[in-house]
Amino acid sequence: MAADTPSFLDRRRVLAMAGAIAGGLWLPDRSRAQPRFASDPFALGVASGSPRHDSVVLWTRLVQAQAADSAPWGSAPVAVRWEVAHDEGFQRMVQAGSVDAVPELAHSVHVEVQGLEPDRWYFYRFQVGHAVSATGRTRTFPAPGAVAQKLRLAYASCQHWEHGFYSAYRHMRAENLDAVMFLGDYIYEYGGSSKSVRRVPTNATISLDDYRARYALYKSDVDLQAMHAACPWIMTWDDHEVQNDYAGGVQGTFGPEVPDFAARRLAAYQAYYEHMPLRASVLQKAMAGVMQTGSELRLYDRVAFGRLAVLHTLDDRQYRDRQACTKGGAFGSSGVNPVACASWNDPARTLLGMEQERWLDQCLATGGATWSVIAQQTVFGQRDFKSGDGLVLHNDGWDGYAPARTRLTQALQRYKVSNPVFLGGDVHSNWVGHVKADYARPDSQAVGVEFCGTSITSRGGDNKGLAEVLAENPHFVMADRERRGYGVAEFTPQQLSVRLRVVDDATRADSGISTLAAFVVEQGQPTVHSA
């Protein structure tokens, strides 16, 4: 393992600490620092996430921007007070407590606040010594089975620091959202992009300290901080949180090869937990796995928003089989002619892992809401990039795992799932279309709709030749590669409305924003209409 990656014994201690800290308990037999600060210890902001009808996770991480701050930190926990109130002035308190920010978890804080009222907005903040954090705003969801009239979500992904500014988040704050679904590539693990707008200080993240520093850099952005503080986020990841195009336990591409990819992945997973508003059970399972068969950071999840919507968040990166038939047998991805790839249609291959597939199958069988949202990393529908006869498909997404996709679409039909809506990211472009029962038959029925979003900043391509691609793939009704931004989806009992919001210029911190396109899906009809 890397020199700064904790040993197995250290990880046993981290495992025990994670649960204790999340519950707001004091850790025994540890000295606690109450340092004086020469700089703001809450410089990375605050966040909330993992919302339920009765609980939410509150997050922050203490940082030391000045050498004068460092003396009390290295060897001792730091006591952090947290408060939740009905009002922004914290006059009508709801709950308060204290937790330890410990060095083993980069002095991050994850408070799981229980016993909250359903369908309610709250304010929260942290305090250490005389330093007080920014105030965050969060909410609980309506209870399962409760009547809910509206849910407004933003879906976003791919925020490469070097490619631009996070002006999209400045505009997202004005959208009056209930939650943000972030669908992967929160950081990029490499550096040195050509024509960088903003630079990263190192070329590649390998060790735990490397990943921590990269997250701290990204989280220093004030627009990103403000959006985290505006509402709860529901998180999943893609490849760049570890390495470009990695597949399960198989390394990807870009940057130096490492002798122990499992150690690198474990370091990346721990750093991800340390910087996201995730429940302690996520880390506990990962740490327990290290001492058994290998790490797992369990991100896939299901949460209801009353009877209006059920949100499934998938992880298509951690459990997948290696990409099939990448050119030259190299790691990572490429375009593939399926006819020339013997393993392409192997039903044993999986994108989600068989355990997650079974879990999702059971969730879809349960149903329970008007809208069934499946939030995952990438484009779901087939994209053939070869005009005319034959196919050229990208092997890193659902196209490269077609039998697994078929199992999912068959489950949608078998259980008569109510109004399936797929949300995605990854490809740095907007794709809007219909989920087909059989992509080999263009006339097969639509069993759902999909909205794959563009990137916050990460560069895409141009629209040259895109009309030909759409003609080859008529289940898509719209695509755009050139614009950066996010999507806003508003669910009501009658319809889904989606707006594709795009910034004028992601390389400008003061960029304006506009609506590229708007769509409507009527309840009970898996058809996308232009609004």
Coordinates of C-alpha atoms in Angstrom, one line a residue:
M1 CA 0.0 0.0 0.0
A2 CA 1.0 3.6 -0.3
A3 CA 3.0 5.0 2.6
D4 CA 0.2 7.2 3.8
T5 CA -2.5 4.6 3.5
P6 CA -3.5 3.3 7.0
S7 CA -2.7 -0.2 8.0
F8 CA -5.3 -2.9 8.6
L9 CA -5.2 -2.2 12.4
D10 CA -5.6 1.5 11.7
R11 CA -8.6 0.7 9.5
R12 CA -10.2 -1.3 12.4
R13 CA -10.0 1.9 14.4
V14 CA -11.4 3.9 11.5
L15 CA -14.3 1.4 11.2
A16 CA -15.2 1.8 14.9
M17 CA -14.8 5.6 14.8
A18 CA -17.1 6.0 11.7
G19 CA -20.2 4.8 13.5
A20 CA -19.4 6.6 16.8
I21 CA -18.8 9.9 15.1
A22 CA -21.9 9.7 12.9
G23 CA -24.1 9.3 16.0
G24 CA -22.6 12.3 17.7
L25 CA -20.9 10.3 20.4
W26 CA -17.6 11.1 22.1
L27 CA -14.7 8.7 21.4
P28 CA -13.2 7.3 24.6
D29 CA -9.7 7.8 25.9
R30 CA -8.7 10.5 23.4
S31 CA -7.5 14.0 24.0
R32 CA -9.5 16.6 22.1
A33 CA -8.1 19.8 20.7
Q34 CA -9.8 23.2 20.9
P35 CA -7.2 25.1 18.8
R36 CA -7.1 28.7 17.9
F37 CA -7.2 29.4 14.2
A38 CA -5.1 31.7 12.1
S39 CA -7.5 30.9 9.2
D40 CA -11.0 29.6 8.6
P41 CA -11.2 25.9 9.6
F42 CA -14.4 25.6 7.6
A43 CA -12.8 26.9 4.3
L44 CA -14.2 23.8 2.4
G45 CA -17.7 24.7 3.3
V46 CA -20.6 22.6 4.5
A47 CA -22.9 20.1 2.8
S48 CA -25.9 17.8 3.5
G49 CA -26.9 14.6 1.7
S50 CA -28.4 11.1 1.9
P51 CA -31.9 12.6 2.7
R52 CA -34.6 10.4 4.1
H53 CA -38.1 11.3 5.4
D54 CA -36.7 11.5 9.0
S55 CA -33.0 12.0 8.7
V56 CA -30.2 13.7 6.8
V57 CA -26.3 13.7 6.9
L58 CA -24.5 16.9 7.6
W59 CA -20.9 17.2 6.4
T60 CA -17.9 19.5 6.9
R61 CA -14.1 19.0 7.0
L62 CA -11.7 21.0 9.1
V63 CA -8.7 22.3 7.2
Q64 CA -5.5 24.1 8.1
A65 CA -4.5 26.8 5.6
Q66 CA -1.7 28.2 7.7
A67 CA 1.2 26.5 9.4
A68 CA 0.3 28.3 12.7
D69 CA -2.9 26.1 12.8
S70 CA -1.1 22.8 12.5
A71 CA 0.2 22.1 16.0
P72 CA -3.0 20.9 17.7
W73 CA -4.2 18.9 14.8
G74 CA -1.9 16.0 13.9
S75 CA -2.3 13.8 17.0
A76 CA -5.7 14.5 18.5
P77 CA -9.3 14.7 17.5
V78 CA -11.0 18.2 17.4
A79 CA -14.4 18.6 19.0
V80 CA -16.9 20.1 16.7
R81 CA -20.4 21.3 17.7
W82 CA -23.3 21.0 15.2
E83 CA -26.7 22.6 15.4
V84 CA -30.0 22.2 13.5
A85 CA -32.7 24.8 13.6
H86 CA -36.0 25.7 12.0
D87 CA -34.8 29.2 11.3
E88 CA -31.7 30.8 9.8
G89 CA -31.1 32.8 13.0
F90 CA -31.0 29.5 15.1
Q91 CA -33.5 30.8 17.5
R92 CA -35.8 27.8 17.1
M93 CA -33.4 25.0 17.7
V94 CA -34.2 21.4 16.7
Q95 CA -31.2 19.4 17.7
A96 CA -27.5 20.0 18.6
G97 CA -24.6 17.9 19.6
S98 CA -20.8 17.4 19.4
V99 CA -18.7 15.1 17.4
D100 CA -15.0 14.4 17.0
A101 CA -13.2 15.3 13.7
V102 CA -10.3 12.8 13.7
P103 CA -7.1 12.8 11.7
E104 CA -7.7 9.3 10.5
L105 CA -10.6 10.7 8.5
A106 CA -8.9 13.9 7.4
H107 CA -10.8 15.8 10.2
S108 CA -14.1 15.3 8.3
V109 CA -17.4 15.3 10.0
H110 CA -20.5 13.2 9.1
V111 CA -23.4 13.7 11.4
E112 CA -26.5 11.6 10.8
V113 CA -29.3 13.6 12.3
Q114 CA -32.2 11.4 13.2
G115 CA -35.8 12.0 14.3
L116 CA -36.5 15.0 12.0
E117 CA -40.0 15.8 10.7
P118 CA -40.9 14.6 7.2
D119 CA -41.1 17.1 4.3
R120 CA -39.4 19.9 6.2
W121 CA -36.6 22.4 5.5
Y122 CA -34.0 23.0 8.2
F123 CA -30.9 25.1 8.7
Y124 CA -27.6 23.8 10.1
R125 CA -24.1 24.9 11.0
F126 CA -20.9 23.8 12.8
Q127 CA -18.7 25.4 15.4
V128 CA -15.2 24.7 16.7
G129 CA -13.6 26.9 19.2
H130 CA -14.7 30.4 18.3
A131 CA -15.0 29.6 14.5
V132 CA -18.4 29.2 13.1
S133 CA -19.2 27.7 9.7
A134 CA -21.4 29.0 6.9
T135 CA -25.0 28.2 7.4
G136 CA -26.4 25.4 5.3
R137 CA -30.0 24.6 4.3
T138 CA -31.3 21.1 4.0
R139 CA -34.6 19.1 3.9
T140 CA -36.2 15.8 4.6
F141 CA -38.3 14.1 2.0
P142 CA -42.1 13.3 2.4
A143 CA -42.7 10.0 4.1
P144 CA -43.1 6.9 1.9
G145 CA -46.8 6.7 1.0
A146 CA -47.4 10.4 1.7
V147 CA -49.0 12.7 -0.9
A148 CA -46.4 15.0 -2.6
Q149 CA -47.3 17.4 -5.3
K150 CA -43.9 18.4 -6.7
L151 CA -40.2 17.4 -6.7
R152 CA -37.5 19.6 -8.3
L153 CA -34.2 17.9 -8.9
A154 CA -31.0 19.0 -10.7
Y155 CA -28.8 16.4 -12.3
A156 CA -25.2 17.2 -12.9
S157 CA -21.8 15.5 -13.5
C158 CA -18.2 16.0 -14.7
Q159 CA -16.7 19.1 -13.2
H160 CA -13.1 19.2 -14.5
W161 CA -11.3 21.9 -12.5
E162 CA -8.9 22.7 -15.3
H163 CA -11.6 23.1 -18.0
G164 CA -13.5 26.0 -16.5
F165 CA -15.3 27.7 -13.7
Y166 CA -18.3 26.5 -11.7
S167 CA -20.6 29.3 -12.8
A168 CA -23.3 26.7 -13.5
Y169 CA -23.6 26.2 -9.8
R170 CA -24.1 29.9 -9.3
H171 CA -27.2 29.7 -11.5
M172 CA -28.3 26.4 -10.1
R173 CA -28.8 28.1 -6.7
A174 CA -31.7 30.1 -8.3
E175 CA -33.6 27.0 -9.4
N176 CA -35.4 26.4 -6.1
L177 CA -34.4 22.8 -5.9
D178 CA -35.3 20.0 -3.5
A179 CA -32.1 18.1 -4.1
V180 CA -29.2 17.7 -6.5
M181 CA -28.3 14.3 -8.0
F182 CA -24.6 14.3 -8.8
L183 CA -23.8 11.4 -11.2
G184 CA -20.1 11.2 -11.2
D185 CA -16.7 12.7 -11.9
Y186 CA -16.7 15.1 -9.0
I187 CA -12.9 15.3 -9.3
Y188 CA -10.4 14.4 -12.1
E189 CA -7.5 12.4 -11.0
Y190 CA -5.0 13.6 -13.5
G191 CA -3.6 17.1 -14.3
G192 CA -1.9 18.9 -17.1
S193 CA -4.8 19.4 -19.5
S194 CA -4.1 21.4 -22.6
K195 CA -5.4 25.0 -22.6
S196 CA -6.2 24.8 -18.9
V197 CA -8.4 27.6 -17.5
R198 CA -7.5 26.7 -13.9
R199 CA -4.5 24.5 -13.0
V200 CA -4.0 21.8 -10.5
P201 CA -0.8 21.7 -8.5
T202 CA 0.1 18.0 -9.3
N203 CA -0.1 15.8 -12.3
A204 CA -1.8 12.7 -10.8
T205 CA -3.5 11.5 -7.7
I206 CA -2.2 8.2 -6.4
S207 CA -2.0 8.2 -2.6
L208 CA -4.6 9.0 0.0
D209 CA -3.0 12.4 0.6
D210 CA -3.1 13.1 -3.1
Y211 CA -6.8 12.4 -3.3
R212 CA -7.5 14.5 -0.2
A213 CA -5.6 17.5 -1.7
R214 CA -7.5 17.2 -5.0
Y215 CA -10.9 17.2 -3.2
A216 CA -9.8 20.1 -1.1
L217 CA -8.9 22.1 -4.2
Y218 CA -12.2 21.4 -5.9
K219 CA -14.2 22.2 -2.7
S220 CA -12.4 25.5 -2.4
D221 CA -14.6 26.8 -5.2
V222 CA -17.2 29.2 -3.7
D223 CA -19.9 28.5 -6.2
L224 CA -19.7 24.8 -5.6
Q225 CA -19.7 25.4 -1.8
A226 CA -22.8 27.6 -2.1
M227 CA -24.7 25.0 -4.0
H228 CA -23.8 22.3 -1.5
A229 CA -25.1 24.6 1.2
A230 CA -28.4 25.2 -0.6
C231 CA -30.0 21.8 -0.5
P232 CA -29.2 18.1 0.0
W233 CA -27.1 16.2 -2.6
I234 CA -27.6 12.5 -3.5
M235 CA -24.2 11.2 -4.6
T236 CA -22.7 8.6 -6.9
W237 CA -19.4 8.4 -8.7
D238 CA -17.9 7.4 -12.0
D239 CA -14.3 6.6 -13.0
H240 CA -12.3 9.8 -12.4
E241 CA -12.8 9.6 -8.6
V242 CA -10.2 6.8 -9.0
Q243 CA -8.8 6.6 -12.5
N244 CA -10.1 7.2 -16.0
D245 CA -11.9 4.1 -17.4
Y246 CA -11.1 1.8 -14.5
A247 CA -13.4 -1.2 -14.3
G248 CA -14.1 -2.8 -10.9
G249 CA -10.7 -4.0 -9.8
V250 CA -8.9 -3.4 -13.1
Q251 CA -6.9 -0.2 -13.6
G252 CA -7.7 2.3 -16.3
T253 CA -5.7 4.7 -18.3
F254 CA -3.9 8.1 -18.0
G255 CA -1.2 8.7 -15.5
P256 CA 1.5 6.4 -14.2
E257 CA 0.7 2.7 -13.6
V258 CA 0.9 1.7 -9.9
P259 CA 2.1 -1.7 -8.6
D260 CA -1.0 -2.1 -6.4
F261 CA -4.1 -0.7 -8.0
A262 CA -6.3 -2.1 -5.1
A263 CA -4.4 0.1 -2.7
R264 CA -4.9 3.1 -4.9
R265 CA -8.6 2.4 -5.3
L266 CA -9.0 2.0 -1.5
A267 CA -7.3 5.3 -0.9
A268 CA -9.6 7.0 -3.5
Y269 CA -12.7 5.4 -1.9
Q270 CA -11.7 6.6 1.6
A271 CA -11.0 10.2 0.3
Y272 CA -14.4 10.1 -1.5
Y273 CA -16.2 9.3 1.8
E274 CA -14.2 11.9 3.7
H275 CA -15.4 14.6 1.3
M276 CA -19.1 13.7 0.7
P277 CA -22.2 13.8 2.9
L278 CA -22.5 10.0 3.1
R279 CA -23.7 7.8 5.9
A280 CA -21.2 6.0 8.1
S281 CA -22.5 2.6 7.1
V282 CA -21.0 3.3 3.6
L283 CA -17.5 3.6 5.1
Q284 CA -18.0 0.8 7.6
K285 CA -18.7 -1.7 4.9
A286 CA -15.7 -0.6 2.9
M287 CA -13.4 -0.9 5.9
A288 CA -14.8 -4.3 6.9
G289 CA -14.2 -5.5 3.3
V290 CA -10.5 -4.6 3.5
M291 CA -10.2 -7.2 6.3
Q292 CA -12.2 -9.8 4.3
T293 CA -12.3 -9.9 0.5
G294 CA -11.7 -6.3 -0.7
S295 CA -13.0 -2.8 -0.2
E296 CA -16.6 -1.8 -1.1
L297 CA -18.0 1.7 -0.7
R298 CA -21.8 0.9 -1.0
L299 CA -23.3 3.9 -2.9
Y300 CA -26.3 2.4 -4.7
D301 CA -29.4 3.3 -2.8
R302 CA -33.2 3.8 -3.0
V303 CA -35.2 6.6 -1.4
A304 CA -38.8 7.6 -1.8
F305 CA -40.2 11.1 -2.2
G306 CA -43.7 10.2 -0.8
R307 CA -45.9 8.5 -3.4
L308 CA -44.6 10.9 -6.1
A309 CA -41.2 9.4 -6.9
V310 CA -38.8 6.7 -5.9
L311 CA -35.1 7.6 -6.6
H312 CA -32.7 4.7 -7.4
T313 CA -29.1 5.7 -7.5
L314 CA -26.8 3.2 -9.2
D315 CA -23.1 2.5 -9.2
D316 CA -21.9 1.2 -12.6
R317 CA -18.2 1.5 -12.0
Q318 CA -17.2 -0.4 -8.8
Y319 CA -18.6 -3.8 -9.6
R320 CA -18.4 -4.0 -13.4
D321 CA -16.5 -6.5 -15.5
R322 CA -13.6 -5.3 -17.6
Q323 CA -14.5 -3.6 -20.9
A324 CA -14.8 -6.1 -23.8
C325 CA -12.4 -6.1 -26.7
T326 CA -10.6 -2.8 -26.1
K327 CA -8.3 -2.3 -29.0
G328 CA -4.9 -4.0 -28.6
G329 CA -6.0 -5.6 -25.3
A330 CA -5.2 -2.3 -23.6
F331 CA -6.8 -1.1 -20.4
G332 CA -9.8 1.2 -20.6
S333 CA -12.2 1.8 -23.4
S334 CA -12.6 2.1 -27.2
G335 CA -15.1 1.8 -30.0
V336 CA -15.9 -1.8 -30.9
N337 CA -17.5 -3.7 -33.8
P338 CA -19.7 -6.2 -31.8
V339 CA -19.5 -8.8 -34.6
A340 CA -15.8 -9.0 -34.1
C341 CA -16.0 -9.3 -30.3
A342 CA -16.6 -12.9 -29.0
S343 CA -17.5 -11.8 -25.5
W344 CA -19.8 -8.9 -26.4
N345 CA -23.0 -10.8 -25.8
D346 CA -21.8 -13.0 -22.9
P347 CA -24.8 -12.9 -20.5
A348 CA -22.4 -13.5 -17.6
R349 CA -20.9 -10.0 -18.0
T350 CA -22.3 -7.3 -15.9
L351 CA -22.0 -3.5 -15.5
L352 CA -23.6 -3.3 -12.1
G353 CA -22.4 -6.5 -10.5
M354 CA -24.9 -9.4 -10.0
E355 CA -25.6 -8.4 -6.4
Q356 CA -26.6 -4.8 -7.4
E357 CA -28.6 -6.2 -10.3
R358 CA -30.6 -8.4 -7.9
W359 CA -31.1 -5.5 -5.5
L360 CA -32.4 -3.3 -8.4
D361 CA -34.7 -6.1 -9.6
Q362 CA -36.3 -6.3 -6.1
C363 CA -36.6 -2.5 -5.9
L364 CA -38.4 -2.4 -9.3
A365 CA -40.7 -5.2 -8.2
T366 CA -41.6 -3.2 -5.1
G367 CA -42.6 0.0 -7.0
G368 CA -44.5 2.4 -4.8
A369 CA -44.5 5.7 -6.6
T370 CA -45.8 7.5 -9.7
W371 CA -42.3 8.1 -11.1
S372 CA -39.5 5.6 -11.0
V373 CA -36.2 7.5 -11.4
I374 CA -33.0 5.5 -12.2
A375 CA -30.0 7.8 -11.7
Q376 CA -26.8 6.3 -13.0
Q377 CA -23.5 7.4 -14.6
T378 CA -23.9 7.5 -18.4
V379 CA -26.1 7.1 -21.5
F380 CA -28.5 4.2 -21.3
G381 CA -29.7 3.9 -24.9
Q382 CA -27.6 2.4 -27.7
R383 CA -25.5 4.8 -29.7
D384 CA -24.2 3.5 -33.0
F385 CA -21.5 5.7 -34.4
K386 CA -21.3 4.0 -37.8
S387 CA -23.6 5.2 -40.6
G388 CA -25.3 2.5 -42.7
D389 CA -24.8 -1.2 -42.2
G390 CA -22.9 -2.6 -39.2
L391 CA -22.3 -1.1 -35.7
V392 CA -19.6 0.7 -33.8
L393 CA -20.4 1.0 -30.2
H394 CA -18.5 2.4 -27.2
N395 CA -17.6 -0.5 -24.8
D396 CA -17.3 1.6 -21.6
G397 CA -21.1 2.1 -21.0
W398 CA -24.3 0.2 -21.3
D399 CA -23.6 -0.5 -25.0
G400 CA -20.6 -2.6 -23.9
Y401 CA -22.8 -4.7 -21.5
A402 CA -25.9 -5.2 -23.7
P403 CA -27.2 -8.4 -22.0
A404 CA -27.1 -6.5 -18.6
R405 CA -29.1 -3.7 -20.2
T406 CA -31.6 -6.2 -21.6
R407 CA -32.1 -7.7 -18.2
L408 CA -32.9 -4.2 -16.8
T409 CA -35.4 -3.3 -19.6
Q410 CA -37.0 -6.8 -19.2
A411 CA -37.5 -6.1 -15.5
L412 CA -39.2 -2.8 -16.3
Q413 CA -41.6 -4.7 -18.5
R414 CA -42.0 -7.7 -16.2
Y415 CA -43.0 -5.6 -13.2
K416 CA -44.9 -2.9 -15.2
V417 CA -42.7 -0.3 -13.5
S418 CA -44.5 3.1 -13.3
N419 CA -43.0 5.8 -15.5
P420 CA -39.3 4.9 -15.7
V421 CA -37.0 7.9 -16.1
F422 CA -33.2 7.4 -16.6
L423 CA -30.8 10.2 -15.7
G424 CA -27.2 10.0 -16.7
G425 CA -23.9 11.9 -17.3
D426 CA -20.3 11.0 -18.2
V427 CA -20.3 11.8 -21.9
H428 CA -20.1 15.6 -21.7
S429 CA -23.1 16.1 -23.9
N430 CA -26.9 16.2 -23.7
W431 CA -28.8 13.2 -25.0
V432 CA -32.6 12.9 -24.7
G433 CA -34.6 10.0 -25.9
H434 CA -36.7 6.9 -25.4
V435 CA -35.6 3.7 -23.6
K436 CA -36.4 0.8 -26.0
A437 CA -37.4 -2.7 -25.2
D438 CA -35.0 -4.0 -27.9
Y439 CA -32.4 -1.7 -29.5
A440 CA -31.9 -4.1 -32.4
R441 CA -35.5 -3.4 -33.4
P442 CA -36.2 0.3 -34.0
D443 CA -40.0 -0.4 -33.9
S444 CA -39.9 -2.0 -30.5
Q445 CA -41.9 -0.3 -27.8
A446 CA -40.6 2.4 -25.5
V447 CA -40.4 1.3 -21.9
G448 CA -39.2 4.6 -20.4
V449 CA -37.4 7.9 -21.2
E450 CA -33.9 9.1 -20.6
F451 CA -32.1 12.4 -20.1
C452 CA -28.4 12.2 -20.1
G453 CA -26.9 15.5 -19.0
T454 CA -23.9 17.4 -20.2
S455 CA -20.9 18.4 -18.0
I456 CA -20.5 21.2 -15.5
T457 CA -17.2 22.1 -17.1
S458 CA -15.5 19.1 -18.8
R459 CA -15.0 19.6 -22.5
G460 CA -17.1 17.9 -25.0
G461 CA -16.9 17.9 -28.8
D462 CA -18.7 19.9 -31.5
N463 CA -21.9 19.0 -33.3
K464 CA -20.3 18.2 -36.6
G465 CA -21.8 14.9 -37.8
L466 CA -24.3 14.7 -35.0
A467 CA -27.3 14.8 -37.3
E468 CA -26.0 11.6 -38.9
V469 CA -25.6 10.0 -35.5
L470 CA -29.1 10.9 -34.5
A471 CA -30.4 9.5 -37.8
E472 CA -28.6 6.2 -37.0
N473 CA -30.2 6.2 -33.5
P474 CA -33.8 7.4 -33.9
H475 CA -34.7 6.5 -30.3
F476 CA -32.9 9.8 -29.4
V477 CA -34.9 12.9 -30.1
M478 CA -32.1 15.4 -29.3
A479 CA -28.4 15.7 -28.6
D480 CA -25.8 18.4 -28.2
R481 CA -22.1 18.2 -27.6
E482 CA -21.1 21.8 -27.4
R483 CA -22.7 23.3 -24.3
R484 CA -21.9 22.8 -20.6
G485 CA -24.4 23.0 -17.8
Y486 CA -27.0 20.8 -15.9
G487 CA -30.5 19.6 -16.2
V488 CA -33.6 20.4 -14.0
A489 CA -36.3 17.8 -13.7
E490 CA -39.6 18.7 -12.1
F491 CA -42.0 15.9 -11.2
T492 CA -45.7 16.3 -10.5
P493 CA -48.5 13.6 -10.4
Q494 CA -49.4 14.6 -13.9
Q495 CA -46.1 15.1 -15.8
L496 CA -42.3 15.4 -15.8
S497 CA -40.8 18.7 -17.1
V498 CA -37.1 18.8 -18.0
R499 CA -35.1 21.9 -18.9
L500 CA -31.5 21.7 -20.2
R501 CA -29.7 24.6 -18.7
V502 CA -26.4 25.7 -20.4
V503 CA -23.9 28.4 -19.5
D504 CA -22.8 30.8 -22.2
D505 CA -19.1 30.1 -21.6
A506 CA -17.7 27.7 -18.9
T507 CA -14.3 29.4 -19.1
R508 CA -15.8 32.6 -17.6
A509 CA -16.6 32.8 -13.9
D510 CA -19.3 35.4 -14.7
S511 CA -20.9 33.4 -17.4
G512 CA -24.6 33.8 -18.1
I513 CA -27.0 30.9 -18.6
S514 CA -29.9 30.0 -20.9
T515 CA -32.3 27.1 -21.6
L516 CA -31.0 25.0 -24.5
A517 CA -34.2 22.9 -24.8
A518 CA -37.2 21.9 -22.7
F519 CA -39.3 18.7 -22.7
V520 CA -42.4 17.2 -21.2
V521 CA -43.3 13.6 -20.4
E522 CA -46.9 12.9 -19.5
Q523 CA -47.7 10.4 -16.7
G524 CA -48.4 7.0 -18.2
Q525 CA -46.9 7.8 -21.6
P526 CA -43.2 7.0 -22.1
T527 CA -42.8 9.6 -24.8
V528 CA -40.7 12.7 -24.8
H529 CA -42.3 15.9 -26.2
S530 CA -40.7 19.2 -26.8
A531 CA -42.1 21.9 -24.5

